[in-house]
Structures are given as structure tokens and as C-alpha cells.
PDB file of C-alpha atoms in Angstrom:
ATOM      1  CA  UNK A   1       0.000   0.000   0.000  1.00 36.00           C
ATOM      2  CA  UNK A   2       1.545   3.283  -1.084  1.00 45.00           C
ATOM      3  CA  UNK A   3       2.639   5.030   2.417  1.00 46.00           C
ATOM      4  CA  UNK A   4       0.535   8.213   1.486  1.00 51.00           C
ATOM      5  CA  UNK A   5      -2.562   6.419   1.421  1.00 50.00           C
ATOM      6  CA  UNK A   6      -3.625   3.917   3.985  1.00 52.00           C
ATOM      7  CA  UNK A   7      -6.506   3.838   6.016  1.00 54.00           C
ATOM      8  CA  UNK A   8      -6.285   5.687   9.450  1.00 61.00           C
ATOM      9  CA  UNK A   9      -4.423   8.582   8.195  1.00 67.00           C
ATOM     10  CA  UNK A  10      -5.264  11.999   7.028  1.00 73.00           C
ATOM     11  CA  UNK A  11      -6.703  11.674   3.362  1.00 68.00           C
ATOM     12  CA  UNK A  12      -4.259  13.044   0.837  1.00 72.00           C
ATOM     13  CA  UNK A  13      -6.203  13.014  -2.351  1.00 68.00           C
ATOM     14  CA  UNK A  14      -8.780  14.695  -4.392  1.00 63.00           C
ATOM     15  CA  UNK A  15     -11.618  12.306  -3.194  1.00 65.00           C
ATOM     16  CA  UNK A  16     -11.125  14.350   0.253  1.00 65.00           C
ATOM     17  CA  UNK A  17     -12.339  11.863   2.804  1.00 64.00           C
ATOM     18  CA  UNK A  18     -11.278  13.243   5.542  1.00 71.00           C
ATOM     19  CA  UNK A  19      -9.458   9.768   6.800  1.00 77.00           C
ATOM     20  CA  UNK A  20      -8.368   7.833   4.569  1.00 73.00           C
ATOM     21  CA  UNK A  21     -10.913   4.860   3.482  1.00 69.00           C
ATOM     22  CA  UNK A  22      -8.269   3.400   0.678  1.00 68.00           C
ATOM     23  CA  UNK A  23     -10.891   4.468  -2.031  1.00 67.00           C
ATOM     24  CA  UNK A  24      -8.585   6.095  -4.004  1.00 65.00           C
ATOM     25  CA  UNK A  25      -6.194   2.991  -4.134  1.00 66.00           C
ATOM     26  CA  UNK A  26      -9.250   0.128  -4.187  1.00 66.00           C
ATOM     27  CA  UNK A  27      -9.394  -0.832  -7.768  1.00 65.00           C
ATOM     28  CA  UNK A  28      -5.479   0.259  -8.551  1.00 64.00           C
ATOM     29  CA  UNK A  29      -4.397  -3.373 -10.013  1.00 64.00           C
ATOM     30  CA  UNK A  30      -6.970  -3.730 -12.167  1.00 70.00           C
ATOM     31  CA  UNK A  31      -5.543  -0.474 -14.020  1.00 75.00           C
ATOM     32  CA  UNK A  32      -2.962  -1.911 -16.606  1.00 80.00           C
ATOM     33  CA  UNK A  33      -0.682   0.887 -17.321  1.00 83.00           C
ATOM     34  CA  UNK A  34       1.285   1.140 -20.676  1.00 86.00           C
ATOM     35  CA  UNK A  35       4.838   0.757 -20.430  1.00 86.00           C
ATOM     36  CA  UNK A  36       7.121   3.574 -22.205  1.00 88.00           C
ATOM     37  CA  UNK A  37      10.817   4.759 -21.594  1.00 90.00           C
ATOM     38  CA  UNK A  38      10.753   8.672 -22.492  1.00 94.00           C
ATOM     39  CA  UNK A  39      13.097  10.749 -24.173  1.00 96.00           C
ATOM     40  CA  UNK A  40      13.955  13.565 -21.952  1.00 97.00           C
ATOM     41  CA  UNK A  41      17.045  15.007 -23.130  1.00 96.00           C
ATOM     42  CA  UNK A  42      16.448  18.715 -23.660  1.00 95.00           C
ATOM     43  CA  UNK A  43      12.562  18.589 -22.057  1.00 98.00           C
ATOM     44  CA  UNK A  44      11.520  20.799 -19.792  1.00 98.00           C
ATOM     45  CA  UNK A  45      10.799  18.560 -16.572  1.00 98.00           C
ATOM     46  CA  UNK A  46       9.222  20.538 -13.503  1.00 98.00           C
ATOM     47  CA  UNK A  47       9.542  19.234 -10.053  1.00 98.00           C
ATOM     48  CA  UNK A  48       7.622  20.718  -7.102  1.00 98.00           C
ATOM     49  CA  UNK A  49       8.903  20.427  -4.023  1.00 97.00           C
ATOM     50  CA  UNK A  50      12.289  20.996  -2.340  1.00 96.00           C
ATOM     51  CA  UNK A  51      13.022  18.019   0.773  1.00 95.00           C
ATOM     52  CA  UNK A  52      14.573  14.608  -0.048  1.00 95.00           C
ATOM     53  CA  UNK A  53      12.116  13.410  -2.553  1.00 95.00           C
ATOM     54  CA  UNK A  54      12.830  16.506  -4.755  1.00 96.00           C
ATOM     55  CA  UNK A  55      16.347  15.781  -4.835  1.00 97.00           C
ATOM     56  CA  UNK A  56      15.988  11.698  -5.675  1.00 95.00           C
ATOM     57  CA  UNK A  57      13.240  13.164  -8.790  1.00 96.00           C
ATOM     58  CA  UNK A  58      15.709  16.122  -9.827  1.00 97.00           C
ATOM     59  CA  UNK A  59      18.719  14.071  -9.854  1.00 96.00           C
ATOM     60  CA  UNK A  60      16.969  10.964 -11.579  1.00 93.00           C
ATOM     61  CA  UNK A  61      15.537  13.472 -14.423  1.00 96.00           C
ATOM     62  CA  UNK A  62      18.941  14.846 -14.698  1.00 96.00           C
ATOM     63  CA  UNK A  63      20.032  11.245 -15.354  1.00 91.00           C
ATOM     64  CA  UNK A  64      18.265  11.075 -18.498  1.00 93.00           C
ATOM     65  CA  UNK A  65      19.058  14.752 -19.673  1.00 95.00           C
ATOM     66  CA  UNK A  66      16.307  16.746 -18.500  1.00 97.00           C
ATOM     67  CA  UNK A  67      16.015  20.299 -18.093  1.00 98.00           C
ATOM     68  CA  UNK A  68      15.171  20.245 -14.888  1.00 98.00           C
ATOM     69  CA  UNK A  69      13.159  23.428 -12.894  1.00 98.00           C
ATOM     70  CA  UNK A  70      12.583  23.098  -9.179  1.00 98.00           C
ATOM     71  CA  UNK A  71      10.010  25.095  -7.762  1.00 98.00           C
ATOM     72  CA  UNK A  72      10.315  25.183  -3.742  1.00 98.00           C
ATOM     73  CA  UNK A  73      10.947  28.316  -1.257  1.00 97.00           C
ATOM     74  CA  UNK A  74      12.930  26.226   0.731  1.00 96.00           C
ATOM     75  CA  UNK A  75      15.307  23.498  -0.833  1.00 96.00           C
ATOM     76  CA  UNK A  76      17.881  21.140   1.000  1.00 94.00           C
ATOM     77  CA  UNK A  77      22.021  21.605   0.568  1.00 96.00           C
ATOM     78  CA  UNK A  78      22.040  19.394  -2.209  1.00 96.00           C
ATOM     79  CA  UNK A  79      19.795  21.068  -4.251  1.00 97.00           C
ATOM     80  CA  UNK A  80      21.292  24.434  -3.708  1.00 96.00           C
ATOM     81  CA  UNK A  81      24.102  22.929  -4.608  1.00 96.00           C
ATOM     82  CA  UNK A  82      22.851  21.465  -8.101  1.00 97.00           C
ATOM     83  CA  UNK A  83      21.178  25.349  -8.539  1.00 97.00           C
ATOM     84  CA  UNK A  84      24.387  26.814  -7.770  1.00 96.00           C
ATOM     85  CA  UNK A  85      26.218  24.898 -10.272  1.00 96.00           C
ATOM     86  CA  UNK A  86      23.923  25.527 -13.257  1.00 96.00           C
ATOM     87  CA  UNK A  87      22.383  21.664 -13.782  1.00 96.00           C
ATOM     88  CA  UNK A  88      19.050  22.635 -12.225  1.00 97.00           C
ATOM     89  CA  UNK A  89      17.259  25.918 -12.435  1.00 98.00           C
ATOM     90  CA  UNK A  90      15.837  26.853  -8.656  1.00 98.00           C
ATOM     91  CA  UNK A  91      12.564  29.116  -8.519  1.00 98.00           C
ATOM     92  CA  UNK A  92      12.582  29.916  -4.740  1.00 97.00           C
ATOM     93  CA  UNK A  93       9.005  30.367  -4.355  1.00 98.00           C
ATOM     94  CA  UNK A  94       5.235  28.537  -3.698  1.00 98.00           C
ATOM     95  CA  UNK A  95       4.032  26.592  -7.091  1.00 98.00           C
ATOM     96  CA  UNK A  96       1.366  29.764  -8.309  1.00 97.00           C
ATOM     97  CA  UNK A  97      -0.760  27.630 -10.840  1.00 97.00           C
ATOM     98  CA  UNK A  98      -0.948  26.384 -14.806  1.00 97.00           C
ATOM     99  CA  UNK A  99       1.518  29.237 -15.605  1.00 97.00           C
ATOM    100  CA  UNK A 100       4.517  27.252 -14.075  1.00 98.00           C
ATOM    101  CA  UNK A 101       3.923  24.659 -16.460  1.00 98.00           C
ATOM    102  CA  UNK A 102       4.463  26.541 -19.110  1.00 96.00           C
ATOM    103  CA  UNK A 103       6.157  24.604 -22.188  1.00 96.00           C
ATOM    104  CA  UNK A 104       6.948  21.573 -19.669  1.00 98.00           C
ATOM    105  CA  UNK A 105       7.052  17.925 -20.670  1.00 98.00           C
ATOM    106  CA  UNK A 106       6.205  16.523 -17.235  1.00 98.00           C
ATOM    107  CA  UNK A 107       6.052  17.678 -13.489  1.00 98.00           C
ATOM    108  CA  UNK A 108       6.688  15.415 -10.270  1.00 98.00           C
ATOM    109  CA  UNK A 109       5.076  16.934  -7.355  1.00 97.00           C
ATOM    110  CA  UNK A 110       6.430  15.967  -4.071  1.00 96.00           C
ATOM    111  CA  UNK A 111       5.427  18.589  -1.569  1.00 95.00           C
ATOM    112  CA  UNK A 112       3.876  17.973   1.806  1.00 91.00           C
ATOM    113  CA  UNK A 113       0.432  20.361   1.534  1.00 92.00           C
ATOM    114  CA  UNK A 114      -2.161  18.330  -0.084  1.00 89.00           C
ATOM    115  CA  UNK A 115      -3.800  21.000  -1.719  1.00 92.00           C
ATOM    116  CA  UNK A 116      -0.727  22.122  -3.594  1.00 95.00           C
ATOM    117  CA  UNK A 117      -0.286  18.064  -4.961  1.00 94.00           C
ATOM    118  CA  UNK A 118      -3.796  18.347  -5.627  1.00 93.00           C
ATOM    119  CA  UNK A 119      -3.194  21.374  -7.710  1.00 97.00           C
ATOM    120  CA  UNK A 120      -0.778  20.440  -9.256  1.00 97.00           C
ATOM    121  CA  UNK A 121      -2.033  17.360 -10.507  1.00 96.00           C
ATOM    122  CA  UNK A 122      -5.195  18.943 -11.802  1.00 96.00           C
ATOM    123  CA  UNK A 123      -3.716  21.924 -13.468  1.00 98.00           C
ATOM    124  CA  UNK A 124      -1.347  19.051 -15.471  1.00 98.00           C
ATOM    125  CA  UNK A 125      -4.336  17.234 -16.330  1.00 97.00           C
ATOM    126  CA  UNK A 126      -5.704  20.328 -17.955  1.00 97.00           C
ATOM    127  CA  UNK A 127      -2.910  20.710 -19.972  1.00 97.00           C
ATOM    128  CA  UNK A 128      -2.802  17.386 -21.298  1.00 97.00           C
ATOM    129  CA  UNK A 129       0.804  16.646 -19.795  1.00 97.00           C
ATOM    130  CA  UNK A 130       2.159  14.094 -17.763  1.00 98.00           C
ATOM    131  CA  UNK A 131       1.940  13.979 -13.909  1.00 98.00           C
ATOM    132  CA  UNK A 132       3.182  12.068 -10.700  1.00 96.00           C
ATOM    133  CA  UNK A 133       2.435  13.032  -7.004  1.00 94.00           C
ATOM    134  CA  UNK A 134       4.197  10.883  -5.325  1.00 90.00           C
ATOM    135  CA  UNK A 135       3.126   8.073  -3.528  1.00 82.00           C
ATOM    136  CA  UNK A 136      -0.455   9.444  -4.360  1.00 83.00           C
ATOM    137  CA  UNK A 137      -1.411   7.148  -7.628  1.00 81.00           C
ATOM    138  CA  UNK A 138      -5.157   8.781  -7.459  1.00 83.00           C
ATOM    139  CA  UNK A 139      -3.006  11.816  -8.767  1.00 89.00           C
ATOM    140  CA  UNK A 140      -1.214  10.423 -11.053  1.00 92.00           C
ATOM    141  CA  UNK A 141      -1.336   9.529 -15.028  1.00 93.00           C
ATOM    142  CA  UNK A 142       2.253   7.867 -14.637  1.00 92.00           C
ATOM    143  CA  UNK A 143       3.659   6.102 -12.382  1.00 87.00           C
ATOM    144  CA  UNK A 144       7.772   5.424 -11.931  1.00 87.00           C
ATOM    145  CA  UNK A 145       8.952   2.145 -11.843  1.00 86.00           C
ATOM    146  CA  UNK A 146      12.075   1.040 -10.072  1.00 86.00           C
ATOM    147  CA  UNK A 147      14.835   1.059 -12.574  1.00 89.00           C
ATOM    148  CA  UNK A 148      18.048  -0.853 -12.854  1.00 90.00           C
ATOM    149  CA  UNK A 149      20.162   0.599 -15.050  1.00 89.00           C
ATOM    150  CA  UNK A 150      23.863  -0.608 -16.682  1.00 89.00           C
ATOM    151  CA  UNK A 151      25.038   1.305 -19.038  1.00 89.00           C
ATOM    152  CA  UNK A 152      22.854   1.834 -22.109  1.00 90.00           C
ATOM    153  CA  UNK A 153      20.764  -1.342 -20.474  1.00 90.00           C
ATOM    154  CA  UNK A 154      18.155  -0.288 -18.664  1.00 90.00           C
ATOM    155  CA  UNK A 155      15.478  -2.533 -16.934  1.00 92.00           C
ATOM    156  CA  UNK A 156      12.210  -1.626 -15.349  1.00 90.00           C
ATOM    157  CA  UNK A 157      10.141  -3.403 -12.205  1.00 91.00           C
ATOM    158  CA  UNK A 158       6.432  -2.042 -11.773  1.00 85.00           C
ATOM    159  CA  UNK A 159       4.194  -3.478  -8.894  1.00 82.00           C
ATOM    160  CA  UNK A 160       1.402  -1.128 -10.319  1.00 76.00           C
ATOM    161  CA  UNK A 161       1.892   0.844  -7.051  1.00 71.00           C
ATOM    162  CA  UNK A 162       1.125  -2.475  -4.815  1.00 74.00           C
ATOM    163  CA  UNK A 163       4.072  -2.992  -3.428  1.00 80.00           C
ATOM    164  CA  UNK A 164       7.429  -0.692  -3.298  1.00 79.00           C
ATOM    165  CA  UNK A 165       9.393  -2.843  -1.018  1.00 87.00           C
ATOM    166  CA  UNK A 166       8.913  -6.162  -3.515  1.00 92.00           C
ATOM    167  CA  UNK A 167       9.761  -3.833  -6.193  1.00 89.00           C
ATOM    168  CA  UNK A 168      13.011  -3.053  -4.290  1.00 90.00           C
ATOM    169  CA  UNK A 169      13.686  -6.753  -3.753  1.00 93.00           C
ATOM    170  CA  UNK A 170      12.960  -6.983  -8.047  1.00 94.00           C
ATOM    171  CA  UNK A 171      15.870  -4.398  -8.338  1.00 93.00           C
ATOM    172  CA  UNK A 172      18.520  -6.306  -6.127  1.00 93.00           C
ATOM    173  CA  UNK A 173      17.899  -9.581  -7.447  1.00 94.00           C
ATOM    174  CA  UNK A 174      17.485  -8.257 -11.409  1.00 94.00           C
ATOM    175  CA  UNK A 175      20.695  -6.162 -10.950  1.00 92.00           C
ATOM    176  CA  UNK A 176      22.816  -9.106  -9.781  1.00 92.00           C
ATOM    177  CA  UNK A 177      21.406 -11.746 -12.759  1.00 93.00           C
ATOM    178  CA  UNK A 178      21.612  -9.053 -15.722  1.00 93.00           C
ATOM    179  CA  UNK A 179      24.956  -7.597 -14.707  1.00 91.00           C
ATOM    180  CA  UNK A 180      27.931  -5.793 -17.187  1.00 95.00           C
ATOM    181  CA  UNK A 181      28.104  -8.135 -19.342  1.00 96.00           C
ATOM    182  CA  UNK A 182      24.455  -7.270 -20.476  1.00 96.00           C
ATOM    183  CA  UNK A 183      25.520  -3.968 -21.060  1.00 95.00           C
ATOM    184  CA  UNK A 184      28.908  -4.760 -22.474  1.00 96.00           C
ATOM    185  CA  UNK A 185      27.169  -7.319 -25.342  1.00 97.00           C
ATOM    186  CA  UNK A 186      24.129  -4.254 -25.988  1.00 96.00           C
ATOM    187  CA  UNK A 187      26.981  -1.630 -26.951  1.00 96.00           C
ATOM    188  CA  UNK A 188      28.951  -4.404 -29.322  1.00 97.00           C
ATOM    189  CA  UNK A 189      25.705  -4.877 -30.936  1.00 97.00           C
ATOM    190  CA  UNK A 190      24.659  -1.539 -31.204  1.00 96.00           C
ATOM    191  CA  UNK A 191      27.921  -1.058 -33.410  1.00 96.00           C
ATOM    192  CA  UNK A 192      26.920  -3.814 -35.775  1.00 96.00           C
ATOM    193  CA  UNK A 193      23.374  -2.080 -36.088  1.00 94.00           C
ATOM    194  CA  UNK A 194      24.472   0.235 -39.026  1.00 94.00           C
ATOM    195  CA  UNK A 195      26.224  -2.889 -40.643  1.00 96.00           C
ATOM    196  CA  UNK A 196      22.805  -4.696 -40.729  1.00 95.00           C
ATOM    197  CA  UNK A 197      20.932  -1.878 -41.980  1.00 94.00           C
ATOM    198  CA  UNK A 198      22.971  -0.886 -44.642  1.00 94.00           C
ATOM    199  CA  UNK A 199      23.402  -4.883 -45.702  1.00 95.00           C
ATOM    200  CA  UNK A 200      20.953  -7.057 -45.031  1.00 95.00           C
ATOM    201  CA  UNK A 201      17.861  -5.869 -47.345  1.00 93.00           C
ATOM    202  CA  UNK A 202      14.455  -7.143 -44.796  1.00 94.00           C
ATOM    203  CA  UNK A 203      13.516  -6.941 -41.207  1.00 92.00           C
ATOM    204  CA  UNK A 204      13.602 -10.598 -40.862  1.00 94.00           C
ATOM    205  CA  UNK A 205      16.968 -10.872 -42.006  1.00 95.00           C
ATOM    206  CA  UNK A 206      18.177  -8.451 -39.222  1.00 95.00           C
ATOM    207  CA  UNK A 207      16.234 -10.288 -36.846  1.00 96.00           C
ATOM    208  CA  UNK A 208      18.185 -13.848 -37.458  1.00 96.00           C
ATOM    209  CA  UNK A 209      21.663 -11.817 -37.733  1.00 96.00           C
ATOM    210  CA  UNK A 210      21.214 -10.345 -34.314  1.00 97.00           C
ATOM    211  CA  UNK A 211      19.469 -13.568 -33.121  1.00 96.00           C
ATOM    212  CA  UNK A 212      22.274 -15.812 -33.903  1.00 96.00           C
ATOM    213  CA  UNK A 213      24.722 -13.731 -32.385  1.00 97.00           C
ATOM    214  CA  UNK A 214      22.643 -13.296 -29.014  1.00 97.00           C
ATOM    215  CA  UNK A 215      20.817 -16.909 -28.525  1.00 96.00           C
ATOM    216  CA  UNK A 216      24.369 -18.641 -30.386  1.00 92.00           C
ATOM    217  CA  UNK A 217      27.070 -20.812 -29.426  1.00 94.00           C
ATOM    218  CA  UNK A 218      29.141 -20.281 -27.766  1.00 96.00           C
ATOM    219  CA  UNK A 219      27.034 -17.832 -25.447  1.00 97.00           C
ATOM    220  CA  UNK A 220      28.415 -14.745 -25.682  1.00 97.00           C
ATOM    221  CA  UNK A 221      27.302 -13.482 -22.549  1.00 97.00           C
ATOM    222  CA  UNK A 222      29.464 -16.557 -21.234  1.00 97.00           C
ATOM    223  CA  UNK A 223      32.649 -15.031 -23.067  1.00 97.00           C
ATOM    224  CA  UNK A 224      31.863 -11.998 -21.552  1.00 97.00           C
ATOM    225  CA  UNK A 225      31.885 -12.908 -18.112  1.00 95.00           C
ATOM    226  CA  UNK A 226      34.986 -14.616 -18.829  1.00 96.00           C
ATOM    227  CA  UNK A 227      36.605 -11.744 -19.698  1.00 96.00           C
ATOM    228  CA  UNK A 228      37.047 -12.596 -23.433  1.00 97.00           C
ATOM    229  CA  UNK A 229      35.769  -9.814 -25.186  1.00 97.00           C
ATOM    230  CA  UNK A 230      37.737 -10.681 -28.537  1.00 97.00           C
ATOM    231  CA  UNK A 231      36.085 -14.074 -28.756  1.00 97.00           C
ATOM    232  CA  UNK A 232      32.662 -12.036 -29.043  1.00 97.00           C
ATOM    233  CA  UNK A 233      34.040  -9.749 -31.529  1.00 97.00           C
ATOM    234  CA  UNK A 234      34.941 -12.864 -33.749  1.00 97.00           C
ATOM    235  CA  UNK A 235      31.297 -14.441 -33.370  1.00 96.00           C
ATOM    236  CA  UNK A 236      29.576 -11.119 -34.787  1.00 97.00           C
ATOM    237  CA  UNK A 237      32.461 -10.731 -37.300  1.00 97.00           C
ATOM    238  CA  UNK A 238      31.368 -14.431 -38.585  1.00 96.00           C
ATOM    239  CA  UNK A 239      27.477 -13.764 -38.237  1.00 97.00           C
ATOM    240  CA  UNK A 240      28.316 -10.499 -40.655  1.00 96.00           C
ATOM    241  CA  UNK A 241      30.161 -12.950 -43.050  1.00 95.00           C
ATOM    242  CA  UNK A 242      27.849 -15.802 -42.928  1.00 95.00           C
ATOM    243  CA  UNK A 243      24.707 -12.907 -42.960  1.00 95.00           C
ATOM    244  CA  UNK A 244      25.670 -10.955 -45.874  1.00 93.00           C
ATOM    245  CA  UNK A 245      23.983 -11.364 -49.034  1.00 91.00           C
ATOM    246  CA  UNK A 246      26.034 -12.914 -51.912  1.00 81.00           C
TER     247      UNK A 246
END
């Protein structure tokens, strides 16, 4: 259950119950949600709210590139920090309405007054742009999975909101099966992608090129974790020769 919304505590959504009765959170896994990776580099990415969950949202939209405005009166060290250096912009004030999101891609509220989550939420939804209060899915169009990332590899664990802490457990255990090697074999291939589109004339033809290389033996990811990087090199030097039209 997310920790802003649990029956016995102060309600913290828009259905304003007064205590929370878990409506907001009742029918929550039987909304499928559609799984995307966004290109942020560039965006403008608002995040209101200036305590420890701003940071961990400013610092994972700087990540992936964002251009990243904080809107907080009060922020902690680190922010101030990351304003004071240039990689986030720092408006040292209240969030004052639909204005702020001017030209934004997304916002991530994070603030502890309901009505300003509540707010902001709404006045994203009226703009037809993507919104997360955290831990408040009621408010909320998307939600953030965890994320284990290596490299250019990047996996993603979503509980729907259900459970963090199993989502947590996801991360550890994903992170120590799908390791560097992963990440090593996804740039090597990368490399050979402009190979197989300029050669190989048909979608299907890619697909058994990169196939045999991945799913062949001797595994690569094997060679990898051995250390043998050259040996891999070899095996997509002899898919190329064995691939390439005559």
C-alpha cells in the first residue's frame, strides 16, 4: 500500500475523505498501465517540491538529460548545490498555478500540503501533460517504476503501485542476474546495427543476424563474463560474413 494512502491517516487526495478509506487505491491493479521509456534530453521537466524526494526526482531526471526546474521556497544543501552549479534551475518560491507549467514535458510533485499536490495534478491534467504526485497514484497519469540501469541497459520493475518494497527486492535480485556483461554485449551490438541496416535488405533478415549472435554458441554473454571480449568480436564478425547477401 503506497505510504501516502492507507486507512487511518489523514486523506491526501482529491476524493477528500477526511481519513483515509483506501478508495482512491481500491481498484489500482486492475488499471494496466502502458509501459514507455521517455526521451527527456532537452525537455523541460518541472519538479515541485524541495526536501529529499525533490532531490531523488531532480537528480533521476537529470540522469536522463532533462532540463530540470525546481520550484520550492525552501530546498535542501544538495539542491542548492545542483542550482548553484547551473544543472538545475531553482525558482525559490510557492508553485502559483498552470503558468509554471508553461512549455513543460512533465512535473513530479512531491510537496507535503495536499492541496498544492492536488493542484498540481489537476492543473497538469488540464494541460494534457504528464503527472506524478508521489506516492499518491489517485493523482497520477504515470507512475515510476524502479529502474536498474547498466550502461545503455536499462530494466524496469512495476508493482502497479502495490508494493514498493517487492519492487526493491525486483531491483537487487534483477541487478545481480543481468549484470555488465548485459551492457557490455548491448553496446557491441549496437555497433553492428548500421552494418545490418545498410546490408541485409528485410527486417527478418536483421532479426536472425542479431538472433544468432545473441541466442548462439558459444554464449556470448558466457565469453563476456569470462573476460574474453575478442572471442565475441569474432562471433559477430562471422554472423556479418555468414549474414551478408552474396
Amino acid at each position: 500500500m503506497p505510504a501516502a494512502a492507507y486507512a487511518g491517516k489523514e486523506c491526501v487526495c482529491q476524493f477528500r475523505r477526511g481519513i483515509c478509506d483506501q478508495t482512491c487505491v481500491r481498484d489500482m491493479l486492475d488499471t494496466p498501465f502502458y509501459i514507455a521509456a521517455l526521451k527527456l534530453k532537452g525537455r523541460r521537466c518541472m519538479v515541485v517540491g524541495g526536501g529529499a524526494l525533490g532531490l531523488e526526482k531532480a537528480e533521476g531526471l537529470l540522469a536522463c538529460g532533462g532540463d530540470v526546474t525546481v520550484i520550492a521556497p525552501h530546498a535542501g544543501p544538495e539542491l542548492e548545490a545542483l542550482a548553484a552549479e547551473g544543472s538545475i534551475a531553482w525558482e525559490r518560491r510557492a508553485y502559483a498555478g498552470p503558468a509554471d507549467l508553461e512549455r513543460a514535458f512533465l512535473v513530479i510533485a512531491c510537496t507535503d500540503d495536499t492541496d498544492v499536490n492536488i493542484r498540481v495534478s489537476q492543473d497538469a491534467e488540464a494541460r494534457a501533460m504528464l503527472v506524478n504526485v508521489v506516492d499518491v497514484p489517485p493523482l497520477c497519469n504515470f507512475i515510476l517504476p524502479a529502474i536498474v540501469r547498466t550502461g545503455p541497459l536499462a530494466i524496469a520493475i512495476s508493482t502497479a503501485g502495490a508494493s514498493p518494497a517487492l519492487a526493491k527486492r525486483m531491483k537487487r535480485e534483477i541487478g545481480e542476474l543481468f549484470g555488465e556483461e548485459y551492457a557490455m554485449l548491448a553496446i557491441m551490438l549496437n555497433d553492428a546495427r548500421g552494418w545490418a541496416k545498410g546490408t541485409l535488405p528485410t527486417y527478418q533478415d536483421r532479426k536472425a543476424f542479431f538472433e544468432g549472435i545473441v541466442n548462439g554458441d558459444p554464449d556470448p554473454i558466457a565469453l563476456l563474463r569470462g573476460g574474453d571480449t575478442d572471442a565475441v568480436r569474432d562471433l559477430i564478425a562471422a554472423a556479418r560474413r555468414t549474414h551478408a547477401p552474396v
